[in-house]
Each structure stands twice: as C-alpha cells, then as structure tokens.
mmCIF file of C-alpha atoms in Angstrom:
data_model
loop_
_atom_site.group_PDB
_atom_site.id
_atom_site.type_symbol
_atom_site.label_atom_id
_atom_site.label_comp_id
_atom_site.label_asym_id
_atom_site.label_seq_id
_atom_site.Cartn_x
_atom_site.Cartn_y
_atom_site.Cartn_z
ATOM 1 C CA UNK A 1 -12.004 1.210 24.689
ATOM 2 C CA UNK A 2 -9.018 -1.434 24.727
ATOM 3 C CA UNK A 3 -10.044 -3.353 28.268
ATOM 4 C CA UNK A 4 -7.647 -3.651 30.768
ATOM 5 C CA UNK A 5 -6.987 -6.920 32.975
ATOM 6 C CA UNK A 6 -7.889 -5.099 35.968
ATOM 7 C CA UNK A 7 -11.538 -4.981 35.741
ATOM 8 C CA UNK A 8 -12.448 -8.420 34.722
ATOM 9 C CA UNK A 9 -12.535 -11.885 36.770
ATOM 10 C CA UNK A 10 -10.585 -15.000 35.219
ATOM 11 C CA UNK A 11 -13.758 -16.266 34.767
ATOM 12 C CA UNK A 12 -15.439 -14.133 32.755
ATOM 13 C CA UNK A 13 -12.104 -13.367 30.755
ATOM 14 C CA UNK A 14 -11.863 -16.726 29.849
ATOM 15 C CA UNK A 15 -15.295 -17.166 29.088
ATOM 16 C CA UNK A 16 -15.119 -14.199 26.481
ATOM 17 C CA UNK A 17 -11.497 -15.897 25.242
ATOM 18 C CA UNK A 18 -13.501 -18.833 24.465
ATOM 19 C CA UNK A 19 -16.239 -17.265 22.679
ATOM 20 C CA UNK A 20 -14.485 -14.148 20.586
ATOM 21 C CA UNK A 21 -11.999 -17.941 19.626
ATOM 22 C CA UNK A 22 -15.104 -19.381 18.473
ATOM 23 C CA UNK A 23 -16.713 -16.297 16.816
ATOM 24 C CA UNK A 24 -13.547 -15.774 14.854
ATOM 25 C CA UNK A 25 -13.516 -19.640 13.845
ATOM 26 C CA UNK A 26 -16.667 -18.814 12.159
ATOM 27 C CA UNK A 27 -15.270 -15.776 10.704
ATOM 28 C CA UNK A 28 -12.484 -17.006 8.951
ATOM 29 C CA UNK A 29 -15.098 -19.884 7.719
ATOM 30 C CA UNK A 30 -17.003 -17.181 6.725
ATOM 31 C CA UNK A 31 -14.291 -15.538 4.948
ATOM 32 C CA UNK A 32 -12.889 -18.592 2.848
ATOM 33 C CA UNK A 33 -16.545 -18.850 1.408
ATOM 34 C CA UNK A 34 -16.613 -15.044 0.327
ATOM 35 C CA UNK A 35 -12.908 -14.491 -0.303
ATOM 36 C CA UNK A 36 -11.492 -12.703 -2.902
ATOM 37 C CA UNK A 37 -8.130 -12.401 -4.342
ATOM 38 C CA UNK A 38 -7.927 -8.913 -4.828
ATOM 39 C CA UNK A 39 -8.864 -8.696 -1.181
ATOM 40 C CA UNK A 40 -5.322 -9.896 -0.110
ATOM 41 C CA UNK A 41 -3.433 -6.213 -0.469
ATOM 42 C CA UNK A 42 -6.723 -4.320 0.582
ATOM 43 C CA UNK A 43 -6.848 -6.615 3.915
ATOM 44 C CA UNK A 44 -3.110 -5.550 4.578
ATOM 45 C CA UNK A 45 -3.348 -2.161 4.400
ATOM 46 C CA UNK A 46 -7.245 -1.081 5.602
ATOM 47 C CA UNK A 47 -5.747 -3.317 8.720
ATOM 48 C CA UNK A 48 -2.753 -1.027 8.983
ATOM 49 C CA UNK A 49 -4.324 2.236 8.244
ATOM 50 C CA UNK A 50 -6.916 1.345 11.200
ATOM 51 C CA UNK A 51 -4.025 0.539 13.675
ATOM 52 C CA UNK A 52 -2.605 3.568 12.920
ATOM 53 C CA UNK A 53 -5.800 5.852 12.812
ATOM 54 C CA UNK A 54 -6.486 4.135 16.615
ATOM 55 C CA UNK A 55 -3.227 5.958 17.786
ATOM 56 C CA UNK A 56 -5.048 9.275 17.466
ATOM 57 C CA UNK A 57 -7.293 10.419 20.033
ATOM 58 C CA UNK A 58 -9.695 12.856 19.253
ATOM 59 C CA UNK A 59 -11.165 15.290 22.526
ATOM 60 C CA UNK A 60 -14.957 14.983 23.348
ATOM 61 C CA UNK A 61 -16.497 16.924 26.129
ATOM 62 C CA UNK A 62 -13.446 18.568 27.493
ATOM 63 C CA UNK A 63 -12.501 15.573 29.979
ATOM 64 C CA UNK A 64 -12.573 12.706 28.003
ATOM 65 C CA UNK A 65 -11.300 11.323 24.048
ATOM 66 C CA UNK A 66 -11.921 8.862 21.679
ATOM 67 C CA UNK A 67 -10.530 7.770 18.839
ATOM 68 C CA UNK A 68 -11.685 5.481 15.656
ATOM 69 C CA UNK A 69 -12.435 1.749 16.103
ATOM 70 C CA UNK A 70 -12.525 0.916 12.582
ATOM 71 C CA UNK A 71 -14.529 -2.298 12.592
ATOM 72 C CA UNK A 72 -17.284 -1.042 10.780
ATOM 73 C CA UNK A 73 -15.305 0.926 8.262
ATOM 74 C CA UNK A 74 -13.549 -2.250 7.674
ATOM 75 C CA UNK A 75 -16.419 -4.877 7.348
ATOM 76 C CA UNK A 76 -18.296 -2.020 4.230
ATOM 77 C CA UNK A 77 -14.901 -2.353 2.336
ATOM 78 C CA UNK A 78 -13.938 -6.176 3.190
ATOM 79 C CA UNK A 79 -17.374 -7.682 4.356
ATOM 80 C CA UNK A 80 -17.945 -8.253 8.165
ATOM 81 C CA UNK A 81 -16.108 -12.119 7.928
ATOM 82 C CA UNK A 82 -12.554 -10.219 7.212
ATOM 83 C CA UNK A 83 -13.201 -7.269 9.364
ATOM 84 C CA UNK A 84 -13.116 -9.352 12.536
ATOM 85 C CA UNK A 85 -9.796 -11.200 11.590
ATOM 86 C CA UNK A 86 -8.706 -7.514 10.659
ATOM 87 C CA UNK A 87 -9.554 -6.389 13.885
ATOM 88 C CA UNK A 88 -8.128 -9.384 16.012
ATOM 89 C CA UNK A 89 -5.043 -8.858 14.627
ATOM 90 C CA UNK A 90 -4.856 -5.025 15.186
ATOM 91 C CA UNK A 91 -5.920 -6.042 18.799
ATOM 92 C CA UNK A 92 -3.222 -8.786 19.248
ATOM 93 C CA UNK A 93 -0.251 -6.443 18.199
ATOM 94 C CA UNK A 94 -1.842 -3.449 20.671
ATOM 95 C CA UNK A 95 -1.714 -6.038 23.447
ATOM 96 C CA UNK A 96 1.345 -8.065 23.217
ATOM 97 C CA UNK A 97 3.723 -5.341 21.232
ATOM 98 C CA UNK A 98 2.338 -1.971 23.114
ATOM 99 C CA UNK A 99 0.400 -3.594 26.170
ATOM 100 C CA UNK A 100 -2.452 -1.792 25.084
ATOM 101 C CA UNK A 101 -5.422 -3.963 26.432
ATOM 102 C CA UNK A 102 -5.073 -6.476 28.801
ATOM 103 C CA UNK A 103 -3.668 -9.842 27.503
ATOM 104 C CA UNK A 104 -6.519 -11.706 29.400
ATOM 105 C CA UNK A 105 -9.065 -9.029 28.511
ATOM 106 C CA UNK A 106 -7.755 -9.474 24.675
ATOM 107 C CA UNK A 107 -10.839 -12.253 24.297
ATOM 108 C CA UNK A 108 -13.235 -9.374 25.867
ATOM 109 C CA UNK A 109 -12.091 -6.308 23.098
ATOM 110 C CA UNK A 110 -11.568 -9.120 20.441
ATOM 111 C CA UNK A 111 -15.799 -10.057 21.305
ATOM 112 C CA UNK A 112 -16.274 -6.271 21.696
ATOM 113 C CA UNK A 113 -14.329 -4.712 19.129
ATOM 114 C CA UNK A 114 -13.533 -7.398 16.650
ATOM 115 C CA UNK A 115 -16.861 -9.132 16.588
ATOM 116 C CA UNK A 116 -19.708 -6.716 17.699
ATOM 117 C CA UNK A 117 -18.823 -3.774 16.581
ATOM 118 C CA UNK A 118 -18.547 -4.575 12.632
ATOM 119 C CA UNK A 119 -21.088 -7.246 12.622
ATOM 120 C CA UNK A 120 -24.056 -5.063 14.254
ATOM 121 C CA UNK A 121 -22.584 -2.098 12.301
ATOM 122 C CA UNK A 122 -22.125 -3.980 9.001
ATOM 123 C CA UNK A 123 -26.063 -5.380 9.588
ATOM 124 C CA UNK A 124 -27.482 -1.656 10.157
ATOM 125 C CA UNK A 125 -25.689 -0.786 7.385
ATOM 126 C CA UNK A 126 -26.701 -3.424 4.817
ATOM 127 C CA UNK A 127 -30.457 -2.628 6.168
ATOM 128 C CA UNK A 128 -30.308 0.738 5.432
ATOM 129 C CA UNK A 129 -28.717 0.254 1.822
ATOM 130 C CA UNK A 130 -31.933 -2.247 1.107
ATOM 131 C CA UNK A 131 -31.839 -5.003 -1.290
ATOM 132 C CA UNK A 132 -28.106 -6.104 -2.897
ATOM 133 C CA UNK A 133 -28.763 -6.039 -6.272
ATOM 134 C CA UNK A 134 -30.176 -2.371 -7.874
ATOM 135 C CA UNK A 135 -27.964 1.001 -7.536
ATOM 136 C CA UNK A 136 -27.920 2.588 -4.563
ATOM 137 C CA UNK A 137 -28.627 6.890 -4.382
ATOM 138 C CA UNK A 138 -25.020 8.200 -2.531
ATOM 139 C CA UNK A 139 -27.696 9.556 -0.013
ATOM 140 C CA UNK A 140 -28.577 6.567 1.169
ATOM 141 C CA UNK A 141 -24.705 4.993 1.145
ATOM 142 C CA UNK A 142 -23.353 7.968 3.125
ATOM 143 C CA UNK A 143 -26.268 7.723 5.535
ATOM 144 C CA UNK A 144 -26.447 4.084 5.897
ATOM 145 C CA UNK A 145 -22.123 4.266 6.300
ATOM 146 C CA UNK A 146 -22.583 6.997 8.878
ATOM 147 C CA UNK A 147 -25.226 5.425 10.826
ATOM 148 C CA UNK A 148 -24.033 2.076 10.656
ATOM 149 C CA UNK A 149 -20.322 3.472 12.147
ATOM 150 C CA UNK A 150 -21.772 5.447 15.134
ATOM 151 C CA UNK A 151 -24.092 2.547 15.899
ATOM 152 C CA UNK A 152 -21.105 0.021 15.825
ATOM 153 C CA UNK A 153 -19.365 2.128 18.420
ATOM 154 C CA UNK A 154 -21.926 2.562 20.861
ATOM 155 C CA UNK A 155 -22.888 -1.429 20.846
ATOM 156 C CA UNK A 156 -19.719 -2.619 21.675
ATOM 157 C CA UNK A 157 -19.210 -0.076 24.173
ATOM 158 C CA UNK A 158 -22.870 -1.211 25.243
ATOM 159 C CA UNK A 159 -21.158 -4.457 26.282
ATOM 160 C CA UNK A 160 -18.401 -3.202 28.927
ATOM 161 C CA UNK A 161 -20.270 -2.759 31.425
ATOM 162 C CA UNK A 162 -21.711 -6.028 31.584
ATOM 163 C CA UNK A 163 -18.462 -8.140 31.728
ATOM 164 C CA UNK A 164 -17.037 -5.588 34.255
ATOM 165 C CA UNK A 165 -20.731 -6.454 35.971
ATOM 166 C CA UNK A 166 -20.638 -9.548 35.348
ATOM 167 C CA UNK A 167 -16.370 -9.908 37.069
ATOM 168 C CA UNK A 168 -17.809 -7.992 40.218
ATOM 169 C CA UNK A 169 -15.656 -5.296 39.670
ATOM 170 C CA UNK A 170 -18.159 -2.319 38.824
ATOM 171 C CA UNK A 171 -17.607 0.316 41.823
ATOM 172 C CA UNK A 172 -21.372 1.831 40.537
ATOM 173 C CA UNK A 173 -24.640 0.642 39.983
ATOM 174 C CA UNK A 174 -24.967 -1.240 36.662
ATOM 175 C CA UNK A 175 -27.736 1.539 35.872
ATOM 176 C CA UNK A 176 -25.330 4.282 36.026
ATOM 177 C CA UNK A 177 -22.287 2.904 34.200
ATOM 178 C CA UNK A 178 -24.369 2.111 31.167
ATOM 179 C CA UNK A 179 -25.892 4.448 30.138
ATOM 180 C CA UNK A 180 -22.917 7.412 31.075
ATOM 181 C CA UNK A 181 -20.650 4.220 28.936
ATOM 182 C CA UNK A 182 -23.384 4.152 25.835
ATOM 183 C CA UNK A 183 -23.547 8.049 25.542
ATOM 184 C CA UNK A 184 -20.193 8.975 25.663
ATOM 185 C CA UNK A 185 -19.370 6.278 22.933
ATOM 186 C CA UNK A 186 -22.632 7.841 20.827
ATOM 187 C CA UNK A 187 -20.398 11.126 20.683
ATOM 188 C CA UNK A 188 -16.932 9.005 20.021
ATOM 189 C CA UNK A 189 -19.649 6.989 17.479
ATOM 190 C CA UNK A 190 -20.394 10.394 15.730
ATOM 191 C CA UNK A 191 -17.174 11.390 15.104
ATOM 192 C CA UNK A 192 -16.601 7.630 13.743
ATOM 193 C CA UNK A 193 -19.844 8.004 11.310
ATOM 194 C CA UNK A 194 -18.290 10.850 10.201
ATOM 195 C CA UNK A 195 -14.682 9.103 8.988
ATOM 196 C CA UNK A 196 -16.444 6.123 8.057
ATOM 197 C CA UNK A 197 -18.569 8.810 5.457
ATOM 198 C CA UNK A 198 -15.501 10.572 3.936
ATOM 199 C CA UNK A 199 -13.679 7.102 3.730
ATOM 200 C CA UNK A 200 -16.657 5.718 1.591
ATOM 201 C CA UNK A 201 -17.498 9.202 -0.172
ATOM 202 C CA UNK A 202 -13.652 9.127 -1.197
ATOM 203 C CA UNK A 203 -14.049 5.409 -2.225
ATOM 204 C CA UNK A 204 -17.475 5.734 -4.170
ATOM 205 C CA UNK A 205 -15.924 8.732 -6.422
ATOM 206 C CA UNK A 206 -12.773 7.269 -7.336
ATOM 207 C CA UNK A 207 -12.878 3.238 -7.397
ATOM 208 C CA UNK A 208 -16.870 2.538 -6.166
ATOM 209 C CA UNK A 209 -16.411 -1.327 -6.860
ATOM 210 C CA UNK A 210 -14.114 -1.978 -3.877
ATOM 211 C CA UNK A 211 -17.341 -0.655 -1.925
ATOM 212 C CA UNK A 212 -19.016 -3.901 -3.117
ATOM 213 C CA UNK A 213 -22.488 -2.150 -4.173
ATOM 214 C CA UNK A 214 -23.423 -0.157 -7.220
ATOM 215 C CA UNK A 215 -23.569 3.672 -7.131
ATOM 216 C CA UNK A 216 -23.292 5.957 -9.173
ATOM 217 C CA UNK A 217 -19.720 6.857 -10.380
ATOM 218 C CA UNK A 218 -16.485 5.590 -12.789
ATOM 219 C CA UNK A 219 -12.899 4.091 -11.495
ATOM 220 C CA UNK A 220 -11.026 7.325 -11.702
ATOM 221 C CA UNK A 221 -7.897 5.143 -9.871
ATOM 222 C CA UNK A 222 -6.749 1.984 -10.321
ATOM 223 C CA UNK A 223 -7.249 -0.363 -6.886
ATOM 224 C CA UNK A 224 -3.474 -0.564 -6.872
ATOM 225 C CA UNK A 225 -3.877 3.297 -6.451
ATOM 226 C CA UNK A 226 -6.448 3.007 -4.148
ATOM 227 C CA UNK A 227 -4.472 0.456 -1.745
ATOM 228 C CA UNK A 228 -0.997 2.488 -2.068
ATOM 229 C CA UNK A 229 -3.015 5.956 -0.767
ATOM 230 C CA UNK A 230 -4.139 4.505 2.072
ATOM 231 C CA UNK A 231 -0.950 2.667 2.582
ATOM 232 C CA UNK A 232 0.538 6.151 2.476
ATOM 233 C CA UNK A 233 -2.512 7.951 4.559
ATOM 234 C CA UNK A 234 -1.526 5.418 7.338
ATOM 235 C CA UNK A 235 2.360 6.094 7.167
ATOM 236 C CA UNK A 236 1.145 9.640 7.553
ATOM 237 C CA UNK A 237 -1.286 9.126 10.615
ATOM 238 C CA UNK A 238 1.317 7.117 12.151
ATOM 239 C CA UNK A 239 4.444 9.405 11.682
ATOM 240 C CA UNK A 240 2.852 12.742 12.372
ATOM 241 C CA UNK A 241 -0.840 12.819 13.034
ATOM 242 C CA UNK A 242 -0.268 10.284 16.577
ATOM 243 C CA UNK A 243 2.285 13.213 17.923
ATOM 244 C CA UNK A 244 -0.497 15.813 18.325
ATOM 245 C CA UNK A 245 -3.394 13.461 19.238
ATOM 246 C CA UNK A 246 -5.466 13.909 22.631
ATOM 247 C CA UNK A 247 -3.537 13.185 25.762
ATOM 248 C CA UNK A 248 -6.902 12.707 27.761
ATOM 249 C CA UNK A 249 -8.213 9.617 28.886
ATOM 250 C CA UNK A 250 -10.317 7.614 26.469
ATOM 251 C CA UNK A 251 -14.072 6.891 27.355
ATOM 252 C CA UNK A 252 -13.637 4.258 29.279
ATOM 253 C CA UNK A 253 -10.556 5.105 31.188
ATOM 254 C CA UNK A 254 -12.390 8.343 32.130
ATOM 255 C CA UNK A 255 -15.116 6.267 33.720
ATOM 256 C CA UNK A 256 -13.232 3.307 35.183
ATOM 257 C CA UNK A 257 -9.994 5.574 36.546
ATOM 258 C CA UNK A 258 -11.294 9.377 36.196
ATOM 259 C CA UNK A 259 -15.067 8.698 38.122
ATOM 260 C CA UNK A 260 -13.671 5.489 39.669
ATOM 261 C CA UNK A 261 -16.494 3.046 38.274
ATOM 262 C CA UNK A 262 -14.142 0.485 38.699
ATOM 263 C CA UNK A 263 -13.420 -1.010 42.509
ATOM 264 C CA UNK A 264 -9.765 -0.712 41.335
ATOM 265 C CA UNK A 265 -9.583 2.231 40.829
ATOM 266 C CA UNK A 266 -9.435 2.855 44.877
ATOM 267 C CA UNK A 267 -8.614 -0.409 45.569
ATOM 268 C CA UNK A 268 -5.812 -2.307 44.244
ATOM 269 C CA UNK A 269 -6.684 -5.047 46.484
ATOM 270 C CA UNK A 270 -9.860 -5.668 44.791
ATOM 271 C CA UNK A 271 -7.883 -6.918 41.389
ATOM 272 C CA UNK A 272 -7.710 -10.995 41.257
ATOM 273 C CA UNK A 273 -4.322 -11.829 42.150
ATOM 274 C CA UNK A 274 -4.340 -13.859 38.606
ATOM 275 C CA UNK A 275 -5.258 -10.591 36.215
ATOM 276 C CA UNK A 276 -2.100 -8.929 38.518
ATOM 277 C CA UNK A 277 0.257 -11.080 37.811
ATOM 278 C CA UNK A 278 -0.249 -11.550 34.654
ATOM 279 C CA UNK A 279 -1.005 -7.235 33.555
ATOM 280 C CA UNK A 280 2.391 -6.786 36.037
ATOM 281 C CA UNK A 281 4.428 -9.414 33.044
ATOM 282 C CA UNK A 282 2.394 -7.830 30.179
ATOM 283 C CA UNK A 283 4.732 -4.396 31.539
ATOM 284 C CA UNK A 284 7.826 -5.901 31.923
ATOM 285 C CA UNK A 285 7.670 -7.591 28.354
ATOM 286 C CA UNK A 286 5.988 -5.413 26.175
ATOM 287 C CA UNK A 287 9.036 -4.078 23.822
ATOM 288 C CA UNK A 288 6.976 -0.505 23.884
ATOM 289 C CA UNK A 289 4.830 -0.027 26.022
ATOM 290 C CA UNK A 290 2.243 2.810 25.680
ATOM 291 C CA UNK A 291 3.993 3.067 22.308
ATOM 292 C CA UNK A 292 6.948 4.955 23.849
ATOM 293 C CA UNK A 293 10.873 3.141 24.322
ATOM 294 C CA UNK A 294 10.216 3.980 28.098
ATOM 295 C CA UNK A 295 8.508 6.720 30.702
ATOM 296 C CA UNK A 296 10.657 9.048 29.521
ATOM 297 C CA UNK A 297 11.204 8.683 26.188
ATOM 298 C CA UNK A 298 11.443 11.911 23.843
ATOM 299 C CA UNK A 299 8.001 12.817 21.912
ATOM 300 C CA UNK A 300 9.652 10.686 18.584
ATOM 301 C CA UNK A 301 9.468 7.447 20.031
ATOM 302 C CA UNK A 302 5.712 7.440 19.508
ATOM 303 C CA UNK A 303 6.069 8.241 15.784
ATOM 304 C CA UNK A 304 8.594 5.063 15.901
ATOM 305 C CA UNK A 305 6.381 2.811 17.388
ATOM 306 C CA UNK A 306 3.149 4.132 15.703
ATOM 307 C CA UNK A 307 5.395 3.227 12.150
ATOM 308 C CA UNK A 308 6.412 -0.072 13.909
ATOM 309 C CA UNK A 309 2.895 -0.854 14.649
ATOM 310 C CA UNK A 310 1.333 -0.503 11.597
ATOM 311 C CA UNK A 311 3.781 -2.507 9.527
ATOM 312 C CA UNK A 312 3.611 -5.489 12.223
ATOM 313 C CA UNK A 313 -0.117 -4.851 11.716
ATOM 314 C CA UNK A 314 0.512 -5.116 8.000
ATOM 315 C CA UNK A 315 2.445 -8.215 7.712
ATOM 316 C CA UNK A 316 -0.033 -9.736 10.397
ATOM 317 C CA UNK A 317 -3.183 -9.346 8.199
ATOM 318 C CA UNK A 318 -1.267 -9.496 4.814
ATOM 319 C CA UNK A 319 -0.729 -13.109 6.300
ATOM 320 C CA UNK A 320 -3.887 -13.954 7.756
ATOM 321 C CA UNK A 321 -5.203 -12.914 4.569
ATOM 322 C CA UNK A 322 -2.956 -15.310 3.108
ATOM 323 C CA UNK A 323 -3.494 -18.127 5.021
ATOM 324 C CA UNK A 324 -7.628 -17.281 4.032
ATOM 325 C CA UNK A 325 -6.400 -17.500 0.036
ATOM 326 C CA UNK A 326 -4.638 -20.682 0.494
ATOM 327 C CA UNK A 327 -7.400 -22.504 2.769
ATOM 328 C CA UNK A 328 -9.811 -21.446 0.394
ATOM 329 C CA UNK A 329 -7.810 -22.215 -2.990
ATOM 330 C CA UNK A 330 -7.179 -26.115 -1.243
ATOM 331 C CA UNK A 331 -10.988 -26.289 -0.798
ATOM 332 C CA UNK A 332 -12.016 -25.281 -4.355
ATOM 333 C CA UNK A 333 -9.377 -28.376 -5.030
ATOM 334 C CA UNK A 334 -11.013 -30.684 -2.858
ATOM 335 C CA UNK A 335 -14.538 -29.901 -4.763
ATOM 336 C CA UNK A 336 -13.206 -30.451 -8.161
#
C-alpha cells in the first residue's frame, strides 16, 4: 500500500508531509512520557522484523497480494507512541534506499501507515481488552489482537482514496474506488489479524509481560531470548522467505495500474510535472531499487537487499529509540 508520487498533487502531498511531521512530533512526545528502557532492543528489532516481513507478499483473490503492515502488531508490543516512529522509519528506508513509495507521497503512507493504522488499531484493541488493570481471558487478547490488526489495515487503506480524490487524480468515481480499496484490504487485514494472533499467542506463552497486560501464563524465556528470536525470525524472512513471496501486484497497484483507477495509469500526461521529476530522481538514486542491484539482477540480490534493509531498519530505530532514552533521561533531570 506504499503510495507512489504519481497519484497525488504537490498540494495535497505536502499537506499530508506537514501533518504525518506533526503527528509524529506528538508521537515521540508521547513516547518520552511512556518510555521504557527495556524498550530500546525490542524497538530495534520488532522494527526490523516488520521491514522484513513487508518484503513478502502473500496472494489474495488470484489477481492481487498483500503483505503485513505491522503497525498494529507493533503499537500491542511497544504502545501506539513508538509504533509510529517504528513505522516512519521502516517507511523512510523503503523510500529513499529501495524507492519503494514515493518520496513526496512518504508524508501520505507515513499519515496512512505510520499513524492510522496502529493508532485506530491499537484503540480497537485496547477497547476490546476492557479496563487496564485485572487479567485478561487469552480469548479476549487473541480476539481483541486479531480484530484490532484487520481493522488497522482496512482504515488506512480507507484513506487512499481520498488523497488520490482529493490530488484529482482518481480515473473512477470516488464511490467505486472505496469501497473495491476497503474490501480488498479487509482480506489483506485478515491475513494480518491472523499474524498479529500467533505473534501475541507466541508472546503471551513464553514472556506475557512484554505484551504489557496480565494474562494468564509464566516467562518461559528471558526478553533477551525473546528479542534475539525475532532478530533471527527476521534474518530468516529476509534471506529466504522474500525469494518465494507473491510476484502480483499489491492491492493498490492492482487498482491504480491493473483496473486503471488512477488517470496515470493511461495517461502519463496527467502526472504534475513536480511528482515526475522528482519519482524520475528517486530511480536514478535509489542504491536498489525494487530491492534488486538492477532489472536484471539474479533472484539473490533480493535476499541481499531484504538483509540490507532490515539492518538499516535496525540501526534506524535502535537510534530513534535512542535518541527517545536520552530526551527522556535529560527531562527526568530537568524535574529533579
């Protein structure tokens, strides 16, 4: 669901720039006031192992594929405040190291992706759990994770259509793009719920604190276990699982290039000479674009840049996460 340049105006790209910059200025206020230290390693790795799990493209339907987002996933284990700094980061290496999303459509998947998706997940999820305090039955965890997930997907997708509205660039009625965009994304959402579930029903039996709520269960590993498995899981994913992933478009490339919703699909004419420009430099300077050393690059050069990705990915949020420990540790200073 990684936006191109193509289908948005200047105008409504920069608007969006503006407001995911503003959204994640609250979010990483948000995070210094709920920060934890043992977050730090957690942050690095959940952030990697989602970068990597986004290379692999499952098939729905037969013509179209979709693959996790993550956000939700990530704001249950790290709250919603350090999920969107997660996911800007995974976004800003996709864009500027694979030109995967367009560099002025980065503030439209950063407001999509990074902000809606795990904060109206995270909410449905937290509303389904109930009250904070009091153990929670593994029912209602699994549901609430699974629901919270597949709703998370379909609301950010929810929100395409209306900046590609909003740019001029839809090529169909606003009433056909949104709902064909919303219910593909509910069957890309369901597959989502359901890795969102095993990544929580794995967490609750073997370390259910990092999950933040009581449930019923014992620390069978240590959370230096936990964080070097999924540090592991993602090499994994990255190496080998990315070479046999779908090859079909993703849901919104099947509706924007495949049924032509977009005017440029048929019409390169129709593209603002400024998004051009700039998505025709975004190719020359990515170092991989489409996570390949070139067109025709053999098969391993996506398990190279798939293991590239997800340690720039790493050292990214391990930083940003970082940067979070320090500005909060200077304002518990300033209080004292």
């Amino acid at each position: 669901m990684h936006m191109p340049n193509e289908v948005l105006s200047p105008a409504v790209a920069g608007g969006f720039i503006a407001a995911s910059a503003a959204g994640l200025g609250l979010a990483a206020a948000g995070a210094r006031r709920s920060f934890q230290e043992s977050q730090v390693p957690l942050m690095g790795v959940m952030g990697a192992f989602v970068f990597a799990a986004q290379m692999v493209n499952f098939q729905i339907l037969g013509a179209t594929s979709g693959h996790l987002g993550g956000g939700v996933l990530l704001a249950i284990l790290l709250g919603p405040h350090a999920a969107a700094l997660v996911m800007a980061a995974i976004l800003t290496v996709q864009c500027l190291i694979f030109n995967d999303g367009g560099l002025l459509a980065l503030g439209c998947n950063a407001f999509n992706m990074g902000l809606v998706a795990p904060y109206f997940g995270y909410g449905l999820y937290r509303l389904i759990l109930g009250r904070a305090e009091g153990q929670k039955s593994a029912g209602r965890l699994y549901l609430a994770s699974f629901t919270g997930a597949l709703v998370g997907v379909a609301a950010s997708a929810a929100v395409v259509p209306v900046q590609i509205a909003l740019s001029g660039m839809s090529a169909v009625p606003f009433g056909t793009f949104f709902p064909l965009m919303v219910g593909i994304h509910l069957l890309i959402g369901a597959v989502e719920g359901a890795i969102t579930f095993a990544v929580v029903a794995y967490l609750a039996q073997v370390r259910p604190e990092v999950l933040g709520v009581q449930v019923a269960g014992r620390a069978r590993l240590s959370r230096r276990a936990v964080v070097g498995s999924f540090a592991v899981l993602a090499l994994l994913i990255a190496g080998l699982l990315s070479l046999v992933a779908s090859g079909l478009p993703d849901g919104l490339d099947f509706l924007i290039e495949g049924r032509k919703f977009s005017r440029h699909a048929e019409n390169e004419e129709a593209v603002d000479p400024t998004m051009a420009k700039v998505s025709a430099w975004q190719e020359r300077t990515a170092p991989l674009p489409d996570y390949r050393a070139g067109e025709d690059s053999p098969a391993y050069w996506t398990s190279i840049a798939g293991l590239l990705g997800t340690l720039a990915t790493l050292g990214v949020v391990y930083g940003i996460a970082a940067a979070v420990r320090r500005r909060d540790a200077q304002g518990h200073a300033h209080t004292h």
